[in-house]
Tab-separated table of C-alpha atoms (C1' of nucleotides) in Angstrom:
chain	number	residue	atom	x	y	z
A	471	UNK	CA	-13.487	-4.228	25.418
A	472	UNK	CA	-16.816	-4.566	24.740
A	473	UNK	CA	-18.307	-3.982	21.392
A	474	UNK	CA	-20.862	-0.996	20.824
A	475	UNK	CA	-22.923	-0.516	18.741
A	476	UNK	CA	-23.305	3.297	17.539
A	477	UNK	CA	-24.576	4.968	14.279
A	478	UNK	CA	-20.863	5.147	12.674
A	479	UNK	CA	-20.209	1.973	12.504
A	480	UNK	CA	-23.939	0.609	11.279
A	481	UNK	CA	-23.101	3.867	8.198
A	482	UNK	CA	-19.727	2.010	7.536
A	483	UNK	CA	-21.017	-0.894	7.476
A	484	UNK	CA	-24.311	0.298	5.312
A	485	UNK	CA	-22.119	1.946	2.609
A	486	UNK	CA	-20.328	-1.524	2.594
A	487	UNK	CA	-23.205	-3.572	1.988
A	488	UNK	CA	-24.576	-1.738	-0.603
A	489	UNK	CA	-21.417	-1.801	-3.326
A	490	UNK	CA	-19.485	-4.120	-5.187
A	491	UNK	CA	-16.479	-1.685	-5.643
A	492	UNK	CA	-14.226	-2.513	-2.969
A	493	UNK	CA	-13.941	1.188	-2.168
A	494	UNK	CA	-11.256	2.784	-0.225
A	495	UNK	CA	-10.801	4.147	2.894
A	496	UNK	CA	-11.527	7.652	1.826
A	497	UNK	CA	-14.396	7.063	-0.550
A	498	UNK	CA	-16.136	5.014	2.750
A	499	UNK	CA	-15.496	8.218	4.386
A	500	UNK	CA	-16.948	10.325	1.234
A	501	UNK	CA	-19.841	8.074	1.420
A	502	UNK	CA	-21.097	8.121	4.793
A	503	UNK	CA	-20.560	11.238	5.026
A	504	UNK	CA	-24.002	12.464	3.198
A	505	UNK	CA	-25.945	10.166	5.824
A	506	UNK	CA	-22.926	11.387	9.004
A	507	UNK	CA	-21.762	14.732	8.306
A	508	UNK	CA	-19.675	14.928	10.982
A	509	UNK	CA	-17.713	11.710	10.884
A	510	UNK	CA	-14.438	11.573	11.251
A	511	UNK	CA	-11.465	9.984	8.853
A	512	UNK	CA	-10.123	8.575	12.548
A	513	UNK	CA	-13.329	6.998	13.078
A	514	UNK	CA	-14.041	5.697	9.887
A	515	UNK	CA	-10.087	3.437	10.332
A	516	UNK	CA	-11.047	3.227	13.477
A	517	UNK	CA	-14.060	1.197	12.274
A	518	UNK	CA	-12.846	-0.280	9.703
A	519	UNK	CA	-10.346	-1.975	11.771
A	520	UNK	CA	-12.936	-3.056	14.242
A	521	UNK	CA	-15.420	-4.409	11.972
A	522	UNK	CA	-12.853	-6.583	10.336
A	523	UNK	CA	-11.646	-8.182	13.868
A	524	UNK	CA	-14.960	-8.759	14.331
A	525	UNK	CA	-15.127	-10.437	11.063
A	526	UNK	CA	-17.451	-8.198	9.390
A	527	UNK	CA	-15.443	-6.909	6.269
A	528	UNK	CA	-12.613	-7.776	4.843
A	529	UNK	CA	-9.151	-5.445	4.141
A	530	UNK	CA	-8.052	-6.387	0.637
A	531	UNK	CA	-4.339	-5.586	0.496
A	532	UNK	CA	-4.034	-6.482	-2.994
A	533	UNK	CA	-2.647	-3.088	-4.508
A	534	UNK	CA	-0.171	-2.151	-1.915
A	535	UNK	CA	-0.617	1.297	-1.545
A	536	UNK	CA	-3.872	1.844	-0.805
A	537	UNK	CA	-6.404	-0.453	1.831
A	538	UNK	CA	-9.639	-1.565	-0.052
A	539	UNK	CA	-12.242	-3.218	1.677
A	540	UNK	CA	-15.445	-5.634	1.103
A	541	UNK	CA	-18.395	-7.263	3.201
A	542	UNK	CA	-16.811	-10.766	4.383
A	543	UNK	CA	-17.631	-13.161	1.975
A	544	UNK	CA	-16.239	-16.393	1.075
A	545	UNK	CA	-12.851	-16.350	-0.108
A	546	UNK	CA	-12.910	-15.441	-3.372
A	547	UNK	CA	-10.813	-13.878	-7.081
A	548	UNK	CA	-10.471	-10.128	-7.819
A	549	UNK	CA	-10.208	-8.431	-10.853
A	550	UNK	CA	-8.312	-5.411	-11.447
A	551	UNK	CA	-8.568	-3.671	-14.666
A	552	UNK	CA	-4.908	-1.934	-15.968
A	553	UNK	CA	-5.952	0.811	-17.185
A	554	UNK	CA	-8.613	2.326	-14.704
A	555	UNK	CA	-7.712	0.338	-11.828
A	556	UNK	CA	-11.090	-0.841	-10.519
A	557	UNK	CA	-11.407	-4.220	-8.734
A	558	UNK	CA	-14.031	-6.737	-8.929
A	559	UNK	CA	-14.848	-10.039	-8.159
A	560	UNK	CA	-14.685	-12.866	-10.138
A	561	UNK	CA	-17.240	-15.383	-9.814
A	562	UNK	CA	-14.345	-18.631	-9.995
A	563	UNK	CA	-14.348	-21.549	-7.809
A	564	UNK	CA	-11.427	-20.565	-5.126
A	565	UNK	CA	-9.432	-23.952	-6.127
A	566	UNK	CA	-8.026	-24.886	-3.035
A	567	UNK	CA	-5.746	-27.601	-4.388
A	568	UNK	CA	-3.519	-25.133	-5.186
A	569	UNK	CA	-2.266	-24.781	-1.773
A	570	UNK	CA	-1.837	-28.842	-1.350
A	571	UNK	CA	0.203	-28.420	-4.372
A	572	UNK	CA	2.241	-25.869	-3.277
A	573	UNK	CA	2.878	-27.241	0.312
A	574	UNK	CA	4.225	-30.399	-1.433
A	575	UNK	CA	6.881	-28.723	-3.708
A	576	UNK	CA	8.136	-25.733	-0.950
A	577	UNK	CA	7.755	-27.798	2.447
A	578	UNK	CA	5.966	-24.854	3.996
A	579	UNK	CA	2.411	-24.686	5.609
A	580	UNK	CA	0.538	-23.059	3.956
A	581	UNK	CA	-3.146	-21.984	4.917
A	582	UNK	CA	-4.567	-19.635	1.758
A	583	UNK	CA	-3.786	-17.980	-1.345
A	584	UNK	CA	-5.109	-14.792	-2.717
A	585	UNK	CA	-5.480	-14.441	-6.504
A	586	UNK	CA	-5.965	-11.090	-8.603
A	587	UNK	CA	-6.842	-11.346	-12.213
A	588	UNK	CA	-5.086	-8.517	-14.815
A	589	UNK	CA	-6.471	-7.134	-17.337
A	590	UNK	CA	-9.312	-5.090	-19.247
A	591	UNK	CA	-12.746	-4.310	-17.867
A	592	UNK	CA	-15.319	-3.733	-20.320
A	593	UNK	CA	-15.372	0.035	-20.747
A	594	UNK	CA	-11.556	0.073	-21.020
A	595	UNK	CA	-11.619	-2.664	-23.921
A	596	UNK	CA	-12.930	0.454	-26.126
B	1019	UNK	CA	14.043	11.815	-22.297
B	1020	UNK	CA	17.054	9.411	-22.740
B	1021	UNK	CA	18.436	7.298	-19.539
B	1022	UNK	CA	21.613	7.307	-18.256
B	1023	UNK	CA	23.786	5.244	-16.342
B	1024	UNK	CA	24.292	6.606	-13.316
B	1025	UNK	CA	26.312	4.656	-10.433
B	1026	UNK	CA	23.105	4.929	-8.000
B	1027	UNK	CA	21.020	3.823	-10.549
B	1028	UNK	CA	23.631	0.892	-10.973
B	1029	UNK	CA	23.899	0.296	-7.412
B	1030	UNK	CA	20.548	-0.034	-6.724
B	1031	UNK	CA	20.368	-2.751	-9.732
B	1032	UNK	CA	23.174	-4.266	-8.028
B	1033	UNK	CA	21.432	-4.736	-4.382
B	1034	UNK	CA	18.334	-6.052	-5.990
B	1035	UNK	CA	20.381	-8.928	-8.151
B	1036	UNK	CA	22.096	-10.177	-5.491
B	1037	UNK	CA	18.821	-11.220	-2.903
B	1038	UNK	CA	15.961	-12.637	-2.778
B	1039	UNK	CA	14.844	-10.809	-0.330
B	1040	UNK	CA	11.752	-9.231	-1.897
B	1041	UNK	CA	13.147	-6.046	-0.480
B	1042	UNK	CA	11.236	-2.160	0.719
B	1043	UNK	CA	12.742	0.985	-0.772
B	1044	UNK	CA	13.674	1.560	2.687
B	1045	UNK	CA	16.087	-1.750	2.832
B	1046	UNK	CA	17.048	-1.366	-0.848
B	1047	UNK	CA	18.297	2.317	0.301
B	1048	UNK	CA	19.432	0.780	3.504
B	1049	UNK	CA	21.843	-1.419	1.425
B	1050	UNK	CA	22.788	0.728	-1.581
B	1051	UNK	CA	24.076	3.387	1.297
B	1052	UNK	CA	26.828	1.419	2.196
B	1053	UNK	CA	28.547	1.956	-1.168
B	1054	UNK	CA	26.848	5.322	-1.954
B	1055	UNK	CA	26.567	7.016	0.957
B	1056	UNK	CA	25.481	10.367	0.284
B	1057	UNK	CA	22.697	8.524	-2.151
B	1058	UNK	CA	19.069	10.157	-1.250
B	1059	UNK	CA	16.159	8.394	-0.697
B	1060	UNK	CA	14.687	10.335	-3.340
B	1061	UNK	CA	16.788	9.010	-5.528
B	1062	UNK	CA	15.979	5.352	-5.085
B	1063	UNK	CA	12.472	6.310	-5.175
B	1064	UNK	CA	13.181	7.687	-8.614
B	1065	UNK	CA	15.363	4.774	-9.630
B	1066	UNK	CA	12.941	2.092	-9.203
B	1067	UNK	CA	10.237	4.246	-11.177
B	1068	UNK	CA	12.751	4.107	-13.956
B	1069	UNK	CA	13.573	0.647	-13.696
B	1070	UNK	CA	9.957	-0.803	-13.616
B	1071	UNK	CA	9.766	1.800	-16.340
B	1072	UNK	CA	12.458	-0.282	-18.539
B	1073	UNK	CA	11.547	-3.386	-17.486
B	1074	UNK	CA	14.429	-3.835	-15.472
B	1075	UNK	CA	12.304	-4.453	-11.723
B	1076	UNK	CA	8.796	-5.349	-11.096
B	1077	UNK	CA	7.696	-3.740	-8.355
B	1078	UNK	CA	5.175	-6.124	-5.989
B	1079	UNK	CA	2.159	-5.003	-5.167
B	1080	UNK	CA	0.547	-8.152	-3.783
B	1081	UNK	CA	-0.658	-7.149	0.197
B	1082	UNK	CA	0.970	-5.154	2.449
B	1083	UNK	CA	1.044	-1.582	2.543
B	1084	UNK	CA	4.752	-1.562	1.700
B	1085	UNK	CA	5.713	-1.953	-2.262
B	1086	UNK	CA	8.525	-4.445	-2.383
B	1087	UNK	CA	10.642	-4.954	-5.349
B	1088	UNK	CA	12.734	-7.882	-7.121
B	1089	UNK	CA	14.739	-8.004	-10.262
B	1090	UNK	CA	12.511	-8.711	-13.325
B	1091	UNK	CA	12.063	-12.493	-14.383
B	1092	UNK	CA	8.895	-14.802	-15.729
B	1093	UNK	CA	6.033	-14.419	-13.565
B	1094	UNK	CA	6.057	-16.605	-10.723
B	1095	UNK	CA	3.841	-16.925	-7.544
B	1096	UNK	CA	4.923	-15.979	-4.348
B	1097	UNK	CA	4.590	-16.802	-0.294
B	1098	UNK	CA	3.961	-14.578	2.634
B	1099	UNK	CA	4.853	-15.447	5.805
B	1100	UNK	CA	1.707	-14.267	8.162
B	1101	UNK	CA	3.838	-14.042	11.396
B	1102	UNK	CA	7.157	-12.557	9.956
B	1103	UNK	CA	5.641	-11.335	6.598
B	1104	UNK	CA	8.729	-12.370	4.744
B	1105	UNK	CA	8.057	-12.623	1.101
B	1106	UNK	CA	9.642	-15.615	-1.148
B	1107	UNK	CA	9.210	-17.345	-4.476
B	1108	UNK	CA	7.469	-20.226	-4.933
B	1109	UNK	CA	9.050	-22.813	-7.132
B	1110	UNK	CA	5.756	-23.848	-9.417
B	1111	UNK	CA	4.797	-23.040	-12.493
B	1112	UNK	CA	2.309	-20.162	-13.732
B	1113	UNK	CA	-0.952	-22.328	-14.539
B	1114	UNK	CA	-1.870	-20.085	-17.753
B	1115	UNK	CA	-5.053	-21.400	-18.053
B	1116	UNK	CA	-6.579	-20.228	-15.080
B	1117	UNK	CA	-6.333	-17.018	-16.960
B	1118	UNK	CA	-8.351	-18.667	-20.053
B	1119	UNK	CA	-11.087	-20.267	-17.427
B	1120	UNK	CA	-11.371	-16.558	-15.886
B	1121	UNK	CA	-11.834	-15.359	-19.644
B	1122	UNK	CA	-14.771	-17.525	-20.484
B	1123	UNK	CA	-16.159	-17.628	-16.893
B	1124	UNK	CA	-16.723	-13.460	-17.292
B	1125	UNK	CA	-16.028	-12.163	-20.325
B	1126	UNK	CA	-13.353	-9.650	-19.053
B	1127	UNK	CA	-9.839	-9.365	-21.309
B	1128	UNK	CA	-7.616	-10.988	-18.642
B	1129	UNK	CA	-3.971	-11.234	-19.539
B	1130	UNK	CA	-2.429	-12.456	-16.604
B	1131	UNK	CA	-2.425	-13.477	-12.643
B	1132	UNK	CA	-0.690	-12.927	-9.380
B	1133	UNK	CA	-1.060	-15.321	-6.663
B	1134	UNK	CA	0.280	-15.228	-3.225
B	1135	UNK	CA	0.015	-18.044	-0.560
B	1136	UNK	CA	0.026	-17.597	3.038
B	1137	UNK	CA	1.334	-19.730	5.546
B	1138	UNK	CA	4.180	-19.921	7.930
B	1139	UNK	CA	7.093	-20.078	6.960
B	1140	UNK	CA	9.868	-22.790	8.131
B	1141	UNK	CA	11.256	-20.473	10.914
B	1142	UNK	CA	8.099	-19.415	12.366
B	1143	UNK	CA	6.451	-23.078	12.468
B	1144	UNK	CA	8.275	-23.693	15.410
C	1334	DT	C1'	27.434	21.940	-23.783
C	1335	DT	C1'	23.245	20.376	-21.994
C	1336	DA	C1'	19.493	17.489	-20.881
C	1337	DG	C1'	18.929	14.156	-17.460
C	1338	DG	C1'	20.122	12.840	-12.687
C	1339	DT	C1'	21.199	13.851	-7.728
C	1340	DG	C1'	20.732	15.609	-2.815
C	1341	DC	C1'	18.213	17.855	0.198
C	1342	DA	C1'	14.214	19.301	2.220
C	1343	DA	C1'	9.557	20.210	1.989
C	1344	DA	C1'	5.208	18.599	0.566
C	1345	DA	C1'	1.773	15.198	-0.288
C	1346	DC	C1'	-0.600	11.114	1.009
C	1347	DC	C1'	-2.526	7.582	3.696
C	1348	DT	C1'	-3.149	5.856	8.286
C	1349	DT	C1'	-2.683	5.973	13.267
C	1350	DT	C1'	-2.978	8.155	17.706
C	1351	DG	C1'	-3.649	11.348	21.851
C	1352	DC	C1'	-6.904	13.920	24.135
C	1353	DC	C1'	-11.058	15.168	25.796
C	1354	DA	C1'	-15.993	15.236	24.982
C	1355	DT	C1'	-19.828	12.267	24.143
C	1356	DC	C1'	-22.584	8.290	23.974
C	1357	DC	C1'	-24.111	3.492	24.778
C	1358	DC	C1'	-25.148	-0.132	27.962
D	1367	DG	C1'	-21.525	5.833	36.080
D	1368	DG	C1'	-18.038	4.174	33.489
D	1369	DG	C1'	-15.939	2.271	29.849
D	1370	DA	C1'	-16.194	2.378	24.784
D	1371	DT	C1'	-16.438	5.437	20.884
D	1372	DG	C1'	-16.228	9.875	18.346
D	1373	DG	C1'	-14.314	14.355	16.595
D	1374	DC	C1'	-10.455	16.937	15.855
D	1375	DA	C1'	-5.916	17.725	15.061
D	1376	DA	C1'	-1.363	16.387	15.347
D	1377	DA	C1'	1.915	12.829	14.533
D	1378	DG	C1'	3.819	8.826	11.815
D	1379	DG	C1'	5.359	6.546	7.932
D	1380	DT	C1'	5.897	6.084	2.960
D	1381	DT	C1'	6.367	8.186	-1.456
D	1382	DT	C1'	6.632	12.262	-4.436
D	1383	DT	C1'	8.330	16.695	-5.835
D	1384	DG	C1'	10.632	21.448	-6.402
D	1385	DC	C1'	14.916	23.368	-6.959
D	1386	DA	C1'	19.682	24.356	-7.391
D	1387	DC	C1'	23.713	21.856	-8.362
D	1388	DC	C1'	26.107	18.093	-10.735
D	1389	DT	C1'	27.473	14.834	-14.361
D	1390	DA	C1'	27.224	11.489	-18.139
D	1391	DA	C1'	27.209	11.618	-23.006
DNA sequence: TTAGGTGCAAAACCTTTGCCATCCC
DNA sequence: GGGATGGCAAAGGTTTTGCACCTAA
């Protein structure tokens, strides 16, 4: 199972690279399609899921129905506005005491913690 | 637009009171089948809207593709279990001001926080 | 009586997959 | 050449919805 490297998933990973707005599957696919016409939804989840098993992007599960994704990066906060739903990042220390904590009071192991911020972006404060 | 009671309505209140399960619509409808029967899934589908609605359920939407649901209570933080990707609560309480530091830290209007850990849980340590 | 709720089935979505053609190494 | 990847379309799985019938108030 050798990786390849082929123009779809360099586009995928271009579109990626180039925005902060944790898109979704489908806008990925909007977006590389003006540079790869022809590109396939399969491919682009095909991609997606190989690029993040190789560690290249990250799946952000954080809304439960719909995938977003991101350019690995250090663990980090999100931001989700109520009211028109897009997610950012926050720029937080991840506080990983938290999980120390935690451990103590349940008894289980725990490795991570993911952490999403509520509330209203800028434009929707208006 | 007044709500009424309805026994599936009731039912499905009734399944989510008595776990802790963190339950899918699928096992909620699972459950609430063995006293309604002929109950659709439809229905429960409906139901929960309405009960999120009324504050009755908060529906989680922290990873995973699947919503999950639990009877409404103070906000809490929660575990997932990466092997068996059972969901509990964790017993620890809501640090408020990580919602203030966020605040300052961004300027955004942030009104709350959900936090998940990961880990393994007891059973699947072994 | 009557507006809201239910059951059923179809539709709508998002994501995965099978198949064969194509491309990269 | 040969295995990995792509395009296309169909299949899968979850959630929503249209509609005729039912039922709580």
């Amino acid at each position: 199972m050798n990786r390849r490297e082929t123009k779809q998933k360099e586009g995928i990973l271009k579109v990626l690279s180039n925005t902060r707005a944790h898109p979704t599957a489908d806008q990925i696919y909007d977006e590389v399609r003006k540079d790869i016409p022809r590109i396939s939804k399969g491919t682009v989840y095909r991609n997606l899921q190989v690029l993040e098993e190789d560690g290249a992007i990250t799946e952000l599960r954080l809304d439960g129905t719909l995938s977003r994704y991101e350019t690995k990066q250090e663990n980090h906060y999100h931001f989700r506005c109520e009211k028109c739903g897009r997610v950012s990042d926050i720029d937080m220390p991840v506080d990983k005491k938290l999980d120390q904590r935690a451990e103590k009071r349940t008894g289980l192991k725990i490795s991570s913690h993911q952490l999403e911020f509520r509330g209203l972006c800028k434009e929707c404060q208006n």
